[in-house]
PDB file of C-alpha atoms in Angstrom:
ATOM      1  CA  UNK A 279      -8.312  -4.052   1.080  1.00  0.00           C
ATOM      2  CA  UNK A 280      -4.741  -2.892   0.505  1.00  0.00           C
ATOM      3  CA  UNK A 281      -4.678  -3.138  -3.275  1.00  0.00           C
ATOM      4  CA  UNK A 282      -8.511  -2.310  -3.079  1.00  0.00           C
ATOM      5  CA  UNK A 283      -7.541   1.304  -1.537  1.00  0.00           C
ATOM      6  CA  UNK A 284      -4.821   1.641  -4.160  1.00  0.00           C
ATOM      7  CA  UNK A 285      -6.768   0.425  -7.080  1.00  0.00           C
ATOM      8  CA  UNK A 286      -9.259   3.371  -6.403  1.00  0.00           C
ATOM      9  CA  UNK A 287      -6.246   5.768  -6.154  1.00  0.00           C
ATOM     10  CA  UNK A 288      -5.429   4.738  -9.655  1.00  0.00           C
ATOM     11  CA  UNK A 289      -8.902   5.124 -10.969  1.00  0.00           C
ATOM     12  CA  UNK A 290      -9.070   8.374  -9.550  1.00  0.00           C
ATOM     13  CA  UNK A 291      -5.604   9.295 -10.990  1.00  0.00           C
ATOM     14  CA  UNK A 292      -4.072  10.477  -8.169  1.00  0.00           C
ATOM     15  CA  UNK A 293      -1.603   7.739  -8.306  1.00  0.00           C
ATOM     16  CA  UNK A 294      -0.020   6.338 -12.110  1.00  0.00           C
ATOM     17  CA  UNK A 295       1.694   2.617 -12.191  1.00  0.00           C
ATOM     18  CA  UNK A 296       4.414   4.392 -13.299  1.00  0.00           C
ATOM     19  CA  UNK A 297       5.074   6.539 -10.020  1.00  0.00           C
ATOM     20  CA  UNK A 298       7.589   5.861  -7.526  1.00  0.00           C
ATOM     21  CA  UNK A 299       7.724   5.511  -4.182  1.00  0.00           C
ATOM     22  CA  UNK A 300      10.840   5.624  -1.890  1.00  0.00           C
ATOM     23  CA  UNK A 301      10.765   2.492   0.676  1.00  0.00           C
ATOM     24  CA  UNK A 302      11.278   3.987   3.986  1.00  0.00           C
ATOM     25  CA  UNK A 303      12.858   2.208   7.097  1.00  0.00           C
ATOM     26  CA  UNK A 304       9.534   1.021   8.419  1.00  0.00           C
ATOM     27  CA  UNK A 305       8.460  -0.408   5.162  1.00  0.00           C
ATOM     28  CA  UNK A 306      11.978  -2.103   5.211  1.00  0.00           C
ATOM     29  CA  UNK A 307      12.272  -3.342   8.523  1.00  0.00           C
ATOM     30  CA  UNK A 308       8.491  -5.334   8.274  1.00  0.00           C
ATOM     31  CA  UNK A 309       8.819  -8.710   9.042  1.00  0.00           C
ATOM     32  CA  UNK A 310       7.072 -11.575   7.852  1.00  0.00           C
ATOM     33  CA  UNK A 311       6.860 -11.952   3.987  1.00  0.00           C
ATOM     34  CA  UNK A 312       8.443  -9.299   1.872  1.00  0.00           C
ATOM     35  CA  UNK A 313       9.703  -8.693  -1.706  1.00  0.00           C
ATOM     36  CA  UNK A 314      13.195  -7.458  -0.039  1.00  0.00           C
ATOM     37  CA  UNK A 315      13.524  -3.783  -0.742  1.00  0.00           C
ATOM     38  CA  UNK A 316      16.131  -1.530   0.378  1.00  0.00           C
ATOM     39  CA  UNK A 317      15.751   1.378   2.367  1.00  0.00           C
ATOM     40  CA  UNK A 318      15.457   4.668   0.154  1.00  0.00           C
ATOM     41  CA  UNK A 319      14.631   2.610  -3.162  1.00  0.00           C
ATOM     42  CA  UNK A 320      12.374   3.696  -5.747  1.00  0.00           C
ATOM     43  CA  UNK A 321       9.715   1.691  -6.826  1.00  0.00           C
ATOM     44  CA  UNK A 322       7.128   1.839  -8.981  1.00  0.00           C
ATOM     45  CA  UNK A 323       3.837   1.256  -7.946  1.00  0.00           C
ATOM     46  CA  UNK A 324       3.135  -1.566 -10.642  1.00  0.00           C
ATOM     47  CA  UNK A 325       5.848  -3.334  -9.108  1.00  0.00           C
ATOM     48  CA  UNK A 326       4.891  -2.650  -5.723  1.00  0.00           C
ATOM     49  CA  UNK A 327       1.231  -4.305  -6.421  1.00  0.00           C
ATOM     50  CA  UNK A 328       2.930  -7.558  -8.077  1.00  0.00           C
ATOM     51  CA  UNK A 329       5.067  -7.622  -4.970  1.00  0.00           C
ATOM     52  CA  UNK A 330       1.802  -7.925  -2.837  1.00  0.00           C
ATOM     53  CA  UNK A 331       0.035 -10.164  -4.805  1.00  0.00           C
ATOM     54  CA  UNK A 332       2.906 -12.115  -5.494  1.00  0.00           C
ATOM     55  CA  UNK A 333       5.065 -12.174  -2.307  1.00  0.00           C
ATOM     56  CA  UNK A 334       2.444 -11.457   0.305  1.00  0.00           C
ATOM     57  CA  UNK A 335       5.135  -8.377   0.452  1.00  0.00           C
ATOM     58  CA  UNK A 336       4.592  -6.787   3.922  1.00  0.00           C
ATOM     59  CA  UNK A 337       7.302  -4.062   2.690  1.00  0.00           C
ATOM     60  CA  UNK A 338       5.243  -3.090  -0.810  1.00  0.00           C
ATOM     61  CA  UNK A 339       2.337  -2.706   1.634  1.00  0.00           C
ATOM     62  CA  UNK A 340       3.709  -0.432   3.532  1.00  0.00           C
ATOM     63  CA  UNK A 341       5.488   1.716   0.739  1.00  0.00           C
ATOM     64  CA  UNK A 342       1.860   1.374  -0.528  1.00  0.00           C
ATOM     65  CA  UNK A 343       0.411   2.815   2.146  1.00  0.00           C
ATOM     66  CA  UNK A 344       3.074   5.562   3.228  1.00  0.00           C
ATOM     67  CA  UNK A 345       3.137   6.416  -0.795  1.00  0.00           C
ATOM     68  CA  UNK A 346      -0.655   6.886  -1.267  1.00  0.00           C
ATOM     69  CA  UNK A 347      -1.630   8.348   2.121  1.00  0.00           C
ATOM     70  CA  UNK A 348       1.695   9.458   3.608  1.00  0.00           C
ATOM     71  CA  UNK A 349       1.219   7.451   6.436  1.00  0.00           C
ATOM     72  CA  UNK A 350       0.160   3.993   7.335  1.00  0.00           C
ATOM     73  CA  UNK A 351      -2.256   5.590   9.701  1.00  0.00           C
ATOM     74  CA  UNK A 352      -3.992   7.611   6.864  1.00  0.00           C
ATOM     75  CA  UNK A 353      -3.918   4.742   4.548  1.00  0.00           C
ATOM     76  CA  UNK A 354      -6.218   2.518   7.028  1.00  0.00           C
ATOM     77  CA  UNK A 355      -8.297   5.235   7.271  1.00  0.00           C
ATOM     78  CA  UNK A 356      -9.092   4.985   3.843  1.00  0.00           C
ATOM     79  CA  UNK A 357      -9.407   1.659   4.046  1.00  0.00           C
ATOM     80  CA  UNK A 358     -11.765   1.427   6.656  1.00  0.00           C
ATOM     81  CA  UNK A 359     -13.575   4.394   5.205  1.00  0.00           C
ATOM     82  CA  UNK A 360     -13.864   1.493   1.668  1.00  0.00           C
ATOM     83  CA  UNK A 361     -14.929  -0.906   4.210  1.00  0.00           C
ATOM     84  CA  UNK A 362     -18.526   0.968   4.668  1.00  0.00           C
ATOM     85  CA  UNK A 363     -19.360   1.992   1.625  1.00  0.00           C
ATOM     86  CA  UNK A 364     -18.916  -1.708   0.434  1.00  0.00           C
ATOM     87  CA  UNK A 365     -21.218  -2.398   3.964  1.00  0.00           C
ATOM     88  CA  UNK A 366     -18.579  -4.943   5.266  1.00  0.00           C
ATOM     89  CA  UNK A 367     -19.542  -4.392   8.643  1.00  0.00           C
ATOM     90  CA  UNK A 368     -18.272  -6.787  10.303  1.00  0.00           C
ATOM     91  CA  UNK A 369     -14.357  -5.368   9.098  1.00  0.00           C
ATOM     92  CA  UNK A 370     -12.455  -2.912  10.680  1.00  0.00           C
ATOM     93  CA  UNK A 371      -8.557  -2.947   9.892  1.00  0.00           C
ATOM     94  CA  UNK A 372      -5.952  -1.237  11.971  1.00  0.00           C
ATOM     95  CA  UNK A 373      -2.180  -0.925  11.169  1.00  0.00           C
TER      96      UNK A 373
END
């Protein structure tokens, strides 16, 4: 649902491939699987969406999320808000 949410940001333009996002601290300090970016880098988005489909990148998600939405928070919101009108009721996603 991740790249879901930011697919539809890129088909509604309010997000290019070529934008950057700065990782912040939270995005850096996820744990699990990552794609091992810095604090304070810029990244572009295309990059960040290889590094979740490629690495399973817990940190691109998050610079994903805060990039798109500003906030993790806001970014679930979204995605649960993709969740209905695909009637997947049965999925509710929290950060």
């Amino acid at each position: 649902m991740t790249l879901y949410t930011t697919f539809k940001a890129l088909e509604s333009g309010s997000v290019t491939l070529d934008q950057t996002f700065a990782v912040s601290e939270k995005a850096w300090k996820a744990g699990g699987s990552t794609m091992f970016l810095e604090p304070h880098m810029q990244v572009k988005v295309e990059d960040l969406i290889k590094g979740v489909i490629v690495h399973s990148g817990n940190d691109a998600s998050i610079a994903l999320a805060e990039g798109i939405a500003e906030s993790e928070e806001a970014f679930v919101e979204r995605m649960n808000t993709h969740a209905k009108e695909l009637n997947l009721t049965a999925s509710h996603f929290v950060n």
